[in-house]
PDB file of C-alpha atoms in Angstrom:
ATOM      1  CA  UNK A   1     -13.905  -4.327  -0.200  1.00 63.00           C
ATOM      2  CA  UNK A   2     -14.304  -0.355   1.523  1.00 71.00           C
ATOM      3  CA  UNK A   3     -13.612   2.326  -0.890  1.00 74.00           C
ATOM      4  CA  UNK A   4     -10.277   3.928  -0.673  1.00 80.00           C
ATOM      5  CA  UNK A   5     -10.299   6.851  -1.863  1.00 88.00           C
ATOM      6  CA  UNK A   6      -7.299   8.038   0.170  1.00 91.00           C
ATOM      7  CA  UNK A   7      -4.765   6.579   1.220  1.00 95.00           C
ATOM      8  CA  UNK A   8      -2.506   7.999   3.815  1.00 95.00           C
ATOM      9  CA  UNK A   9       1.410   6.550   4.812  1.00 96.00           C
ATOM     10  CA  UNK A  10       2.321   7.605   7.986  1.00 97.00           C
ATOM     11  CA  UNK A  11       5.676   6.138   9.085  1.00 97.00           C
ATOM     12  CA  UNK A  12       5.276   3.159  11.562  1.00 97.00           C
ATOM     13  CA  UNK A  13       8.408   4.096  14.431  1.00 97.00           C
ATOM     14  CA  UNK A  14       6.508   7.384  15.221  1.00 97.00           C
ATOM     15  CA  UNK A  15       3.321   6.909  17.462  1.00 97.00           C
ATOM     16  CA  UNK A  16       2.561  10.611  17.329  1.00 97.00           C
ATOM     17  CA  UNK A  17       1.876  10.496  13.633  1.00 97.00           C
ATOM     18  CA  UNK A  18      -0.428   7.967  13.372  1.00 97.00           C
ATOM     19  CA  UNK A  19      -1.856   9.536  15.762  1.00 97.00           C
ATOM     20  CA  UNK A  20      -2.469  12.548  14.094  1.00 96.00           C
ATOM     21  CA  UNK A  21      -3.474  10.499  11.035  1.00 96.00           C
ATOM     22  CA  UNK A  22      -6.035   9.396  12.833  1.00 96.00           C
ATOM     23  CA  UNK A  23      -7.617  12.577  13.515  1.00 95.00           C
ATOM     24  CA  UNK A  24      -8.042  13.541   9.197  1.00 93.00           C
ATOM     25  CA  UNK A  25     -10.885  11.417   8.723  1.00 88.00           C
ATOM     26  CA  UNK A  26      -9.348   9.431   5.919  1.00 93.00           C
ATOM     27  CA  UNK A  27     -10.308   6.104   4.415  1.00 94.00           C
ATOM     28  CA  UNK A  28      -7.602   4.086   5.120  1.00 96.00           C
ATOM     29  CA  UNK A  29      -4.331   4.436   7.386  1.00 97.00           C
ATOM     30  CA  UNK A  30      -1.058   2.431   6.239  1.00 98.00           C
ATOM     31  CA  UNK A  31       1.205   2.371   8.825  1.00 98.00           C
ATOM     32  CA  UNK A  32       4.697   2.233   6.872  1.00 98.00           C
ATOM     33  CA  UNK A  33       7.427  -0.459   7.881  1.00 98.00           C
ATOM     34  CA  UNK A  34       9.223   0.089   4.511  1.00 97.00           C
ATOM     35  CA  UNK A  35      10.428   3.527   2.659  1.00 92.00           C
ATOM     36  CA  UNK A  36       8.749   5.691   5.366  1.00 92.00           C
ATOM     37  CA  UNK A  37      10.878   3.963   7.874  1.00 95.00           C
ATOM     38  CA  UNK A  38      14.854   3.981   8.427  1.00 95.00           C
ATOM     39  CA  UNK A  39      16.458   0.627   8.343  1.00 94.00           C
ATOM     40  CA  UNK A  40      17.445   0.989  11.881  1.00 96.00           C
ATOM     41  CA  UNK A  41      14.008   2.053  12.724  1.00 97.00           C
ATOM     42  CA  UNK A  42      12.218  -1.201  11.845  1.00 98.00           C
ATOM     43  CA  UNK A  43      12.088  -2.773  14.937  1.00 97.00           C
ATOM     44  CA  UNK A  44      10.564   0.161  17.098  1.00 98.00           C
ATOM     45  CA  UNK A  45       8.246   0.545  13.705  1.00 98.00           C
ATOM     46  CA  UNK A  46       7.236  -3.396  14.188  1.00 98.00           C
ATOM     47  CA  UNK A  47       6.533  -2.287  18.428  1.00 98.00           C
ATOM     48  CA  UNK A  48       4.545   1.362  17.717  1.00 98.00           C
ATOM     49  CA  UNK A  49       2.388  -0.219  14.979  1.00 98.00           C
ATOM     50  CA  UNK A  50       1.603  -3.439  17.034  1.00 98.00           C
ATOM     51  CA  UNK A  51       0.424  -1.007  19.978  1.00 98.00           C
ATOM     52  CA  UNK A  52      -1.091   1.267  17.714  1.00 98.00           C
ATOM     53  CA  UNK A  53      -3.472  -2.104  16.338  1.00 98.00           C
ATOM     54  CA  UNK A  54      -3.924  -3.033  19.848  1.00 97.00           C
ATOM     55  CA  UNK A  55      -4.824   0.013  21.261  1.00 96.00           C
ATOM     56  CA  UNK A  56      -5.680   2.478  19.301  1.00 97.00           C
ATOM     57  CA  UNK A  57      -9.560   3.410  17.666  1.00 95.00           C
ATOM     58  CA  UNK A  58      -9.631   3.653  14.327  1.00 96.00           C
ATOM     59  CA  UNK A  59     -12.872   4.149  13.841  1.00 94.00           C
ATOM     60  CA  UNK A  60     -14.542   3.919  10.220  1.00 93.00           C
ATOM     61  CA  UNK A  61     -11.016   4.192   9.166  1.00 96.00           C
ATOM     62  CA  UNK A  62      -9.547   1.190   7.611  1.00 97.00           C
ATOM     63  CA  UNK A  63      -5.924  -0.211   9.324  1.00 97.00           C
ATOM     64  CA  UNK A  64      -3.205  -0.641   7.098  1.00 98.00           C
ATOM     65  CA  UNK A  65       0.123  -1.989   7.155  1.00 98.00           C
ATOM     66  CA  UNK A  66       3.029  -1.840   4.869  1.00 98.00           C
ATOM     67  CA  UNK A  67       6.062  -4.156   4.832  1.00 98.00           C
ATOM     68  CA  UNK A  68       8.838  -4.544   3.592  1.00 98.00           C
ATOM     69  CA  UNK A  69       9.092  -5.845   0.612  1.00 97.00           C
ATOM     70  CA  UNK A  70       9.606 -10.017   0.021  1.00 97.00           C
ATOM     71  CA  UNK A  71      12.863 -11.380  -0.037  1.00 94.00           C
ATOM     72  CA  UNK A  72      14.452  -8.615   1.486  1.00 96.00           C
ATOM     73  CA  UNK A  73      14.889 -10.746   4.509  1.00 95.00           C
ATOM     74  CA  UNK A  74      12.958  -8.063   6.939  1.00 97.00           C
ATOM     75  CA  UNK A  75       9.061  -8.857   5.702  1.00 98.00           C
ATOM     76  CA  UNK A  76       9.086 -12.053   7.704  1.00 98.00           C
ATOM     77  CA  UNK A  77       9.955 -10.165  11.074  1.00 98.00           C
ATOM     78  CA  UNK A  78       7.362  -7.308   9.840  1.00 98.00           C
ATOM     79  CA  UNK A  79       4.400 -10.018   9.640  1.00 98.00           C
ATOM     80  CA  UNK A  80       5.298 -11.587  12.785  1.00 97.00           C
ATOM     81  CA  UNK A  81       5.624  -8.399  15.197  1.00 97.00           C
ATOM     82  CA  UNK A  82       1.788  -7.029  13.554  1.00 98.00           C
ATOM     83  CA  UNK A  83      -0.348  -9.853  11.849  1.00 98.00           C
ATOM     84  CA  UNK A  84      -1.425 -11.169  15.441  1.00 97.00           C
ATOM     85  CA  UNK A  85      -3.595  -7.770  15.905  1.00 97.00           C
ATOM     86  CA  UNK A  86      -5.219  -8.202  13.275  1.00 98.00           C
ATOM     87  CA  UNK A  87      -4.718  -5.717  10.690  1.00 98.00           C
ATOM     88  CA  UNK A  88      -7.396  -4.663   8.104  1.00 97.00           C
ATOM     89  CA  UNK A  89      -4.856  -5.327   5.090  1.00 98.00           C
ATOM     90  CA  UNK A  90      -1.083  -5.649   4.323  1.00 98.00           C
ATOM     91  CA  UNK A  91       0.229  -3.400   1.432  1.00 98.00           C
ATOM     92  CA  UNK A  92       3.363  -5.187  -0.519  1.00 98.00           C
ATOM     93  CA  UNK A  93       5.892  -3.169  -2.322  1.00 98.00           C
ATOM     94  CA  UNK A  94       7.653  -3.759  -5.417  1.00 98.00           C
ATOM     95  CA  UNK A  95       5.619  -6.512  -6.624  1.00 98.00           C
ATOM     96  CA  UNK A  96       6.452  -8.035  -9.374  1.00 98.00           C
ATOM     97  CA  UNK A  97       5.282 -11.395  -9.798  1.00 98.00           C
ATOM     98  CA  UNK A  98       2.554 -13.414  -8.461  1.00 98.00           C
ATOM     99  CA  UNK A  99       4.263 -15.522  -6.524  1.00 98.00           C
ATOM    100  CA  UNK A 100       5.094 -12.642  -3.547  1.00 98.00           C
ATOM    101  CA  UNK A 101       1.363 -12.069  -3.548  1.00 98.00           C
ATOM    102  CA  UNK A 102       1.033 -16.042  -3.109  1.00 98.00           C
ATOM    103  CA  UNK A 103       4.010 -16.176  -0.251  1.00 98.00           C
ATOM    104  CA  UNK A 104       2.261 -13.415   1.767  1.00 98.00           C
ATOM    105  CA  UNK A 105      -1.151 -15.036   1.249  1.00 98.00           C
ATOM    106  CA  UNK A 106       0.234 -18.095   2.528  1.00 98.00           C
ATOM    107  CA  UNK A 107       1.667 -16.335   5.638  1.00 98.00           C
ATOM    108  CA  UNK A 108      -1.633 -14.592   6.264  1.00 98.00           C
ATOM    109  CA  UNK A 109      -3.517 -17.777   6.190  1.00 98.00           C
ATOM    110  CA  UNK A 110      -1.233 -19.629   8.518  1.00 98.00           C
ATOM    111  CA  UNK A 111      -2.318 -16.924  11.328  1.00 98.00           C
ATOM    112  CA  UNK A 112      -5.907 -16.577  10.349  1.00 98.00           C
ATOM    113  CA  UNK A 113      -5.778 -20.512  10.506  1.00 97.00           C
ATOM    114  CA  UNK A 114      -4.317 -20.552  13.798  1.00 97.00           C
ATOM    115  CA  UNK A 115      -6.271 -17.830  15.283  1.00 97.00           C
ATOM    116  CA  UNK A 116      -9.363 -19.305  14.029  1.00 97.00           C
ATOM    117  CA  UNK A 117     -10.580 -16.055  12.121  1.00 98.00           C
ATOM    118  CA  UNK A 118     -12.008 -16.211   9.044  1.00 96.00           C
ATOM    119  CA  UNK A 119      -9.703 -17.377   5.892  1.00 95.00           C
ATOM    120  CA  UNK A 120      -9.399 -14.259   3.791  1.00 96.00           C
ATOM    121  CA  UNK A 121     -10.664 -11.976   6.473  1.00 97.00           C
ATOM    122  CA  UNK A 122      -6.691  -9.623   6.229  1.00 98.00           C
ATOM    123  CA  UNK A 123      -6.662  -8.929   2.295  1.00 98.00           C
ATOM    124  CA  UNK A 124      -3.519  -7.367   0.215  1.00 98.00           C
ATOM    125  CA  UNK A 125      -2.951  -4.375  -1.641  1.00 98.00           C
ATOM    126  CA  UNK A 126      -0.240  -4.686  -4.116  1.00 98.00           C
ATOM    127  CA  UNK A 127       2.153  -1.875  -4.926  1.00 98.00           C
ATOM    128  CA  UNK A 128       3.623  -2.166  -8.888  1.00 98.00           C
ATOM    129  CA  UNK A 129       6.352  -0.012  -9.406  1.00 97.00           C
ATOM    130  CA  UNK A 130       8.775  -1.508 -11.593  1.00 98.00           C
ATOM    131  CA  UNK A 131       9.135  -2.216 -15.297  1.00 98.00           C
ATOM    132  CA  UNK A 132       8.999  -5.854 -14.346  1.00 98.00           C
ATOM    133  CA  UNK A 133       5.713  -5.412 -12.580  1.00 98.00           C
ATOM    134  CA  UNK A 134       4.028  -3.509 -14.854  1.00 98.00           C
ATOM    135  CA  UNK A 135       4.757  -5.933 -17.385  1.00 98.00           C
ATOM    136  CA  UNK A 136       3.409  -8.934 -15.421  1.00 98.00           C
ATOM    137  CA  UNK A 137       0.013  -7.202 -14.321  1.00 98.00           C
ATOM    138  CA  UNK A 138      -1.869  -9.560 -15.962  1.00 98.00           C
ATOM    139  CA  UNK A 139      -1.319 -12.558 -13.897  1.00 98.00           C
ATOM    140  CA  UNK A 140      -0.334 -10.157 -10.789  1.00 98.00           C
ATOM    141  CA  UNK A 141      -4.026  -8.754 -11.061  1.00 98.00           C
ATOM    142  CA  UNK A 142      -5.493 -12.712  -9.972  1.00 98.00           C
ATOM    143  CA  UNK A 143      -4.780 -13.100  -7.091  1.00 98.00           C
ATOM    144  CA  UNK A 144      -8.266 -14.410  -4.957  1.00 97.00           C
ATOM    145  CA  UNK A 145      -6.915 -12.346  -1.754  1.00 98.00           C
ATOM    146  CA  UNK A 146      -6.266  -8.928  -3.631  1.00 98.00           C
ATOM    147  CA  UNK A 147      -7.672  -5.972  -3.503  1.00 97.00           C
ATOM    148  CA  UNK A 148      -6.152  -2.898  -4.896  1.00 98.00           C
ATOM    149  CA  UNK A 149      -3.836  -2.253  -7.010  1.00 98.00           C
ATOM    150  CA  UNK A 150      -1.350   0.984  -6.304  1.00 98.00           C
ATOM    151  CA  UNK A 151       0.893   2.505  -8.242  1.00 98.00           C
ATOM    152  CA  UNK A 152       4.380   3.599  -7.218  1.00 97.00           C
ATOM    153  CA  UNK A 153       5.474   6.354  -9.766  1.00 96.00           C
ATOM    154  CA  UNK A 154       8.744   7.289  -8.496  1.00 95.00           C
ATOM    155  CA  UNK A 155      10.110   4.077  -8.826  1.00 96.00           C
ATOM    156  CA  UNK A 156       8.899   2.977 -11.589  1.00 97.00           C
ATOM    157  CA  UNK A 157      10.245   6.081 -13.551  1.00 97.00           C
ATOM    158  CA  UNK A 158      13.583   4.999 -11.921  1.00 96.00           C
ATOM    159  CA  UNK A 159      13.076   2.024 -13.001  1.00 96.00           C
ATOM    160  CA  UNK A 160      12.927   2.713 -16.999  1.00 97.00           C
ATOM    161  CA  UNK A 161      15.854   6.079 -16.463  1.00 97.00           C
ATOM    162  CA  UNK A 162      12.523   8.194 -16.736  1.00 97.00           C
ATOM    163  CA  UNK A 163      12.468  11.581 -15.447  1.00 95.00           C
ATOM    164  CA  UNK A 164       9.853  12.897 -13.694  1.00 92.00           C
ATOM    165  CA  UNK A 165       7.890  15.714 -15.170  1.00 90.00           C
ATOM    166  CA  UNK A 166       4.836  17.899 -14.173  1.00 84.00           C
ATOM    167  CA  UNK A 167       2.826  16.714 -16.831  1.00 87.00           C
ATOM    168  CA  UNK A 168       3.630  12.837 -15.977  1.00 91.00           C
ATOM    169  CA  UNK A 169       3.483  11.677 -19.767  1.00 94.00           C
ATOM    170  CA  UNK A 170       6.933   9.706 -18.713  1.00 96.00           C
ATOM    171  CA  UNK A 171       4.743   7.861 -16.267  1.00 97.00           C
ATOM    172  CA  UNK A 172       1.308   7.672 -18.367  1.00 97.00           C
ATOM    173  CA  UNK A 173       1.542   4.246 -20.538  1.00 97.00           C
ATOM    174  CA  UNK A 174       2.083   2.591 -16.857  1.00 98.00           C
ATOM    175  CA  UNK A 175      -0.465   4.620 -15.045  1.00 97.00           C
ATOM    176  CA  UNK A 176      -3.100   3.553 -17.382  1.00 97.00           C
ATOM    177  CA  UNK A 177      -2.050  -0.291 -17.411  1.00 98.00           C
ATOM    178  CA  UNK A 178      -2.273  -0.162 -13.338  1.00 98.00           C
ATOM    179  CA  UNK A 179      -6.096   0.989 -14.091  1.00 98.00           C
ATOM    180  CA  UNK A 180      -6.500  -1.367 -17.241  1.00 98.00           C
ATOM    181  CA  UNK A 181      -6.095  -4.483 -14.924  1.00 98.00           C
ATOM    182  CA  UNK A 182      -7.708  -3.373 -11.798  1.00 98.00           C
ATOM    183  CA  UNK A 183     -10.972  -2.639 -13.297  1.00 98.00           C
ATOM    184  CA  UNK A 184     -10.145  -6.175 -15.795  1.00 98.00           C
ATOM    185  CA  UNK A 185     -10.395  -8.080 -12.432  1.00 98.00           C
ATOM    186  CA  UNK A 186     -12.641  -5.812 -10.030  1.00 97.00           C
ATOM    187  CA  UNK A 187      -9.893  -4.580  -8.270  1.00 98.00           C
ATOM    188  CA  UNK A 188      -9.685  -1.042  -7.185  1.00 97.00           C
ATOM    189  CA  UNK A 189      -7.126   1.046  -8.755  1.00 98.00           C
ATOM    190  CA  UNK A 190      -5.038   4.062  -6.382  1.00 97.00           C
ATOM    191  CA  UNK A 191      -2.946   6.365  -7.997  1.00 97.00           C
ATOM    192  CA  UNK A 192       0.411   8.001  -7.351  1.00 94.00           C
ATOM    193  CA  UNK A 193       1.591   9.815  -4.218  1.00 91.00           C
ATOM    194  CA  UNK A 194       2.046  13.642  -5.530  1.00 86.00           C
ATOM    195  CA  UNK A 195       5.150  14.315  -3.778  1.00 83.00           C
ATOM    196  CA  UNK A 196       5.453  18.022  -4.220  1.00 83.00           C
ATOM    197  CA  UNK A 197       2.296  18.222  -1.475  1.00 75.00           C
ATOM    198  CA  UNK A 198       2.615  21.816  -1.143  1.00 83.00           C
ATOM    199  CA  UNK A 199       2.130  22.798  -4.088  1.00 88.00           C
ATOM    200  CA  UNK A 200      -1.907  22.837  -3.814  1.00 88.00           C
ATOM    201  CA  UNK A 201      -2.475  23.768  -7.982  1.00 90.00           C
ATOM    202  CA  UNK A 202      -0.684  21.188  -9.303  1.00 87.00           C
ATOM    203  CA  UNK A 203      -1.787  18.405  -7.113  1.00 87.00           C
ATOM    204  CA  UNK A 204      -5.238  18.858  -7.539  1.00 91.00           C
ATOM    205  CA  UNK A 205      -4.286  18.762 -11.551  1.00 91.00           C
ATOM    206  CA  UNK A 206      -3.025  15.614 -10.763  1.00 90.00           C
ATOM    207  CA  UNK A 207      -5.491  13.998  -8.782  1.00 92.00           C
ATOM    208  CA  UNK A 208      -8.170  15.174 -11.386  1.00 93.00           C
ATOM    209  CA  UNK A 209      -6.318  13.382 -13.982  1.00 93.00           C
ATOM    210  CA  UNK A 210      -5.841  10.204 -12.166  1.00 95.00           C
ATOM    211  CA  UNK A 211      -9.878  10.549 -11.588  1.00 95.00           C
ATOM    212  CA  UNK A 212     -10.519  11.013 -15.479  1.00 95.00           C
ATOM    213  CA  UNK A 213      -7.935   8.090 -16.027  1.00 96.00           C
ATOM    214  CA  UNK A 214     -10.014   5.606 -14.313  1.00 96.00           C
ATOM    215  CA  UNK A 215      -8.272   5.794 -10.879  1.00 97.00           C
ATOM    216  CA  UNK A 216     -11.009   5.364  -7.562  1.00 94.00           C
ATOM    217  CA  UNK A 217      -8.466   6.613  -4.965  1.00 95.00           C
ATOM    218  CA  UNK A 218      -5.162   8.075  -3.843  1.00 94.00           C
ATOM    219  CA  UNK A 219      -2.216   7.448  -1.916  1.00 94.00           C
ATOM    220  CA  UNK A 220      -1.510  10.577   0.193  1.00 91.00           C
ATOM    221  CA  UNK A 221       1.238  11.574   2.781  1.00 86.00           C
TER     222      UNK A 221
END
């Protein structure tokens, strides 16, 4: 299980920005077939992030991919067009229950089984960002194939009518549970995306804070 202590999206239809993500010397790369892609996009995201696995050198950095989330009809196509090259790890969104984390297992083995690679050898990171997840952490957390927990502030806060503040405390109770479980099941725990980037201050206020909550990395974009 490598460290990640940042975690970078780069949307999966554009082969110059993974590209350039791989230039920043980051931890781990997640090439995005879900929010960071347009619905009509998905396809050409499936084709660039297939070469990009093929082709590309990632070096020490860790290869990621993010699909779409289950039962939404396009995560099938998403694991089809990428697991074959042989991705370090497939992030899930909007998990919330264990059985999505046992469908995708299940369709990871079936390749790893076919291609003769070791069972287990693609792990998951699970994105909770949902009332409903957050509330079902504790049997979301078990799953023998997981390895990180994320959390997805922005839709989560939607999720409850929240707003979104500066200071977070909308966001806190659910920030700490995503840590509470992770560490409960030697997981690791990354925190939420500060969207404002720009604003240099008050992201590294919040990336200190997710340190001192318990948090070992960070999703970036």
């Amino acid at each position: 299980m490598n460290p990640r202590r940042a975690l970078l999206y780069t949307p999966g239809d554009s082969r110059p920005k993974i590209e350039k993500a791989l230039t920043l010397d980051v931890d781990c790369i997640c090439m995005d077939m879900e929010d960071g892609t347009a619905h009509n996009r998905k396809e050409k995201a499936r084709k660039t992030i297939s070469v990009a696995l093929k082709e590309f050198d990632f070096g020490r950095t860790e290869k990621l991919i993010r699909i779409n989330g289950a039962g939404t009809g396009l995560a099938e196509d998403d694991l089809a067009a990428t697991l074959l090259h042989h991705p370090d790890g497939v992030v899930l969104p909007k998990v919330e229950n264990l059985a999505q984390l046992e469908w995708l297992s299940d369709e990871i083995a079936k390749v790893e089984q076919a291609e003769g690679w070791e069972l287990n050898s693609i792990r998951m990171l699970a994105v909770v960002e949902s009332a409903k997840g957050i509330i079902n952490l504790q049997e979301i957390a078990t799953h023998p194939r997981l390895d990180a927990l994320i959390f997805g502030a922005e839709d989560y806060a939607a999720s409850i009518g929240a707003t979104r503040t500066k200071n977070g405390m909308e966001i806190l109770f659910a920030r700490s549970q995503v840590v509470l479980h992770a560490k409960a099941n030697d997981l690791q725990a990354i925190d939420v995306v500060f969207v404002n980037f720009k604003d240099a201050v008050n992201l590294k206020i919040d990336a200190l804070l997710g340190a001192q909550l318990g948090f070992t990395g960070k999703q970036i974009i």
